[in-house]
């Protein structure tokens, strides 16, 4: 089966600019996650969707970050305006849904963002 | 979420078994133990998970202490491709949100 797709793979922007990342989860996966991974650290969960509803966004910096999952499939994560500290790899993951069967998360290759 | 403690790094020789330890002394009765690994320049990859009993799959084995305060991921024969950062993570059965720590960087020597 096809894996989690993300684009772009790399992005370089200047601070105060805007940027958007796109994720296409595995077909049939109800749950979608966005993580931020700063160099040398483990991934940090930003937001979790169940179908097109938000389950948890407690660690999403809502003054500059936004995410949506229209129609419960693809998702977009946006940063506006970007800061230097937003330089990181943004990972998208998906899983089947609630319950034991959902404990395996499948990760995409990530988008490496550099803010200059 | 309960915390886990892992060594920052470990070394292994190719084709030898590797035991990666994880301490989770504050684990609750409903917390699952998950292991993921992240190869260089890739997203994390699921390895194995368990609750109370030891678990085996094609990738690895998970040995869980009787008091559940520690666990060990066992790679039976390390290959160069197993060089990665290995994360031990706890999650409650209320959801499957994962809180990653720093993980253990495994280096495999030929």
Coordinates of C-alpha atoms in Angstrom, one line a residue:
Chain A
X1 CA 0.0 0.0 0.0
X2 CA 1.1 3.6 -0.6
X3 CA 2.6 5.3 2.5
X4 CA 2.0 8.7 3.9
X5 CA 2.8 11.4 1.3
X6 CA 4.1 14.8 2.2
X7 CA 5.1 17.8 0.2
X8 CA 7.3 19.7 -0.3
X9 CA 10.3 17.8 1.0
X10 CA 12.3 20.9 1.6
X11 CA 11.5 24.6 2.0
X12 CA 13.6 27.6 2.7
X13 CA 11.9 30.9 3.7
X14 CA 12.8 34.1 5.4
X15 CA 11.4 35.0 8.8
X16 CA 8.0 36.6 8.8
X17 CA 7.0 34.8 5.5
X18 CA 4.3 32.2 5.3
X19 CA 4.6 28.5 4.5
X20 CA 2.2 25.6 4.0
X21 CA 2.8 21.9 4.2
X22 CA 0.6 19.2 2.7
X23 CA -0.1 15.6 3.9
X24 CA -1.9 12.8 2.3
X25 CA -2.4 9.9 4.8
X26 CA -2.8 6.2 4.0
X27 CA -6.1 5.5 2.5
X28 CA -8.7 4.6 5.1
X29 CA -6.8 6.0 8.0
X30 CA -9.1 8.1 10.2
X31 CA -6.5 9.6 12.5
X32 CA -3.9 12.1 11.3
X33 CA -1.1 13.7 13.2
X34 CA 1.3 16.6 12.7
X35 CA 4.6 16.5 14.6
X36 CA 7.5 19.0 14.8
X37 CA 11.0 17.6 15.1
X38 CA 13.8 20.1 16.0
X39 CA 17.3 18.9 15.2
X40 CA 18.6 16.5 17.9
X41 CA 15.2 16.0 19.6
X42 CA 12.4 13.6 19.3
X43 CA 9.2 14.5 17.4
X44 CA 6.7 16.7 19.3
X45 CA 3.0 16.3 18.6
X46 CA 1.4 19.5 17.3
X47 CA -2.1 18.4 16.5
X48 CA -4.2 15.3 16.1
X49 CA -7.3 14.9 13.9
X50 CA -9.9 12.2 14.0
X51 CA -11.6 12.3 10.6
X52 CA -12.0 16.1 10.1
X53 CA -12.3 17.0 13.8
X54 CA -9.5 18.1 16.1
X55 CA -8.8 15.7 19.0
X56 CA -5.8 17.5 20.5
X57 CA -4.1 20.8 19.6
X58 CA -2.7 21.7 23.0
X59 CA 0.8 22.1 21.8
X60 CA 0.0 24.0 18.6
X61 CA 1.2 27.6 18.8
X62 CA -2.1 28.9 17.6
X63 CA -0.9 32.5 17.2
X64 CA 1.0 31.5 14.1
X65 CA 0.3 27.8 13.3
X66 CA -3.0 26.5 11.8
X67 CA -4.0 23.2 10.5
X68 CA -7.0 21.8 8.7
X69 CA -8.2 18.5 7.4
X70 CA -11.0 19.1 4.9
X71 CA -13.2 16.1 4.2
X72 CA -11.3 14.0 6.7
X73 CA -8.5 13.0 4.2
X74 CA -5.7 15.4 3.2
X75 CA -4.4 17.9 5.7
X76 CA -2.5 21.2 5.5
X77 CA -0.3 22.8 8.2
X78 CA 0.4 26.5 7.8
X79 CA 2.8 28.8 9.6
X80 CA 2.2 32.5 9.4
X81 CA 4.4 34.4 10.1
X82 CA 7.4 32.1 10.5
X83 CA 10.1 32.6 13.1
X84 CA 13.7 31.4 13.2
X85 CA 12.8 28.8 15.9
X86 CA 10.3 27.2 13.5
X87 CA 13.2 25.6 11.6
X88 CA 12.5 21.9 12.0
X89 CA 11.3 18.8 10.2
X90 CA 7.5 18.6 10.1
X91 CA 6.2 15.1 10.1
X92 CA 2.8 13.8 9.2
X93 CA 1.6 10.5 10.5
X94 CA -1.7 8.5 10.2
X95 CA -3.3 5.5 11.9
X96 CA -6.4 3.5 11.4
X97 CA -8.4 5.1 14.3
X98 CA -9.3 4.6 17.9
X99 CA -8.6 1.4 19.8
X100 CA -5.9 -1.3 19.7
X101 CA -5.7 -1.3 15.9
X102 CA -4.7 2.3 15.9
X103 CA -1.5 2.0 17.9
X104 CA 0.7 1.8 14.9
X105 CA 1.3 5.2 13.5
X106 CA 2.7 5.4 9.9
X107 CA 5.0 8.4 9.3
X108 CA 5.7 10.3 6.2
X109 CA 9.2 11.4 5.1
X110 CA 8.7 14.9 6.5
X111 CA 9.2 18.4 5.3
X112 CA 12.5 20.1 6.3
X113 CA 11.8 23.8 6.9
X114 CA 14.7 26.3 7.2
X115 CA 13.8 29.8 8.3
X116 CA 16.5 32.4 7.6
Chain B
X1 CA 2.0 11.1 30.4
X2 CA 4.4 8.9 32.3
X3 CA 8.1 9.5 31.4
X4 CA 10.7 7.0 30.1
X5 CA 14.4 7.0 30.6
X6 CA 16.8 5.6 27.9
X7 CA 20.6 5.7 27.5
X8 CA 21.6 8.4 25.0
X9 CA 23.6 5.9 22.9
X10 CA 24.7 2.3 22.5
X11 CA 27.0 0.4 20.3
X12 CA 26.7 -3.1 18.9
X13 CA 28.5 -5.4 16.5
X14 CA 26.9 -6.6 13.4
X15 CA 25.1 -9.9 13.6
X16 CA 25.1 -9.8 17.4
X17 CA 22.0 -9.4 19.6
X18 CA 21.2 -6.0 21.0
X19 CA 19.3 -5.2 24.2
X20 CA 17.9 -1.7 24.4
X21 CA 16.7 -0.8 27.9
X22 CA 14.0 1.6 28.9
X23 CA 12.9 2.6 32.5
X24 CA 9.4 3.8 33.1
X25 CA 9.0 3.6 36.9
X26 CA 5.8 5.8 36.9
X27 CA 3.9 3.7 34.4
X28 CA 0.2 3.3 35.1
X29 CA -1.7 0.1 34.8
X30 CA -3.3 1.1 31.5
X31 CA -0.2 2.5 29.8
X32 CA 1.0 0.7 26.7
X33 CA 4.7 0.5 25.9
X34 CA 5.6 1.4 22.4
X35 CA 8.9 1.3 20.5
X36 CA 9.6 3.3 17.4
X37 CA 12.8 3.8 15.5
X38 CA 14.0 6.5 13.2
X39 CA 16.6 5.9 10.6
X40 CA 18.6 8.8 9.3
X41 CA 16.6 11.3 7.3
X42 CA 13.4 9.3 7.6
X43 CA 10.2 9.5 9.6
X44 CA 9.9 7.3 12.7
X45 CA 8.9 3.6 12.1
X46 CA 6.8 1.4 14.4
X47 CA 8.7 -1.5 15.9
X48 CA 6.6 -3.1 18.5
X49 CA 4.2 -2.5 21.4
X50 CA 3.0 -4.3 24.5
X51 CA 1.0 -4.0 27.7
X52 CA 2.0 -6.8 30.2
X53 CA 3.2 -9.9 28.3
X54 CA 6.4 -10.2 26.2
X55 CA 5.8 -9.7 22.5
X56 CA 7.5 -10.9 19.4
X57 CA 7.2 -9.8 15.8
X58 CA 9.3 -10.0 12.7
X59 CA 11.4 -7.0 13.7
X60 CA 12.1 -7.5 17.3
X61 CA 11.1 -8.8 20.7
X62 CA 9.8 -6.8 23.7
X63 CA 10.5 -8.0 27.2
X64 CA 8.5 -6.4 29.9
X65 CA 9.5 -6.6 33.5
X66 CA 7.0 -8.2 35.9
X67 CA 6.4 -5.0 37.7
X68 CA 6.3 -3.1 34.3
X69 CA 8.7 -0.5 35.5
X70 CA 11.1 -1.3 32.8
X71 CA 11.3 -3.0 29.4
X72 CA 13.9 -4.1 26.9
X73 CA 13.7 -4.1 23.1
X74 CA 15.7 -7.0 21.7
X75 CA 17.1 -7.1 18.2
X76 CA 18.1 -10.7 17.7
X77 CA 20.8 -10.0 15.1
X78 CA 21.8 -6.5 14.5
X79 CA 22.5 -5.4 10.9
X80 CA 23.9 -2.1 9.6
X81 CA 20.4 -1.1 8.6
X82 CA 19.4 -1.2 12.3
X83 CA 21.5 1.8 13.1
X84 CA 18.9 4.4 14.1
X85 CA 17.4 6.3 17.1
X86 CA 15.1 4.0 19.1
X87 CA 12.3 5.6 21.1
X88 CA 10.5 4.0 24.0
X89 CA 7.1 5.7 24.6
X90 CA 4.2 5.2 26.9
X91 CA 0.6 6.0 26.0
X92 CA -2.6 5.5 27.8
X93 CA -5.4 3.5 26.4
X94 CA -7.5 6.6 26.3
X95 CA -5.8 7.5 23.0
X96 CA -2.8 6.9 21.0
X97 CA -1.0 10.2 21.3
X98 CA 2.8 9.6 21.5
X99 CA 5.2 11.7 23.5
X100 CA 8.7 11.1 22.2
X101 CA 11.7 11.6 24.4
X102 CA 15.3 11.7 23.3
X103 CA 15.7 8.0 22.4
X104 CA 18.8 5.9 22.2
X105 CA 21.1 6.2 19.2
X106 CA 22.2 2.7 18.2
X107 CA 25.4 2.4 16.3
X108 CA 26.2 -0.9 14.6
X109 CA 29.8 -1.7 13.8
X110 CA 30.6 -4.1 10.9

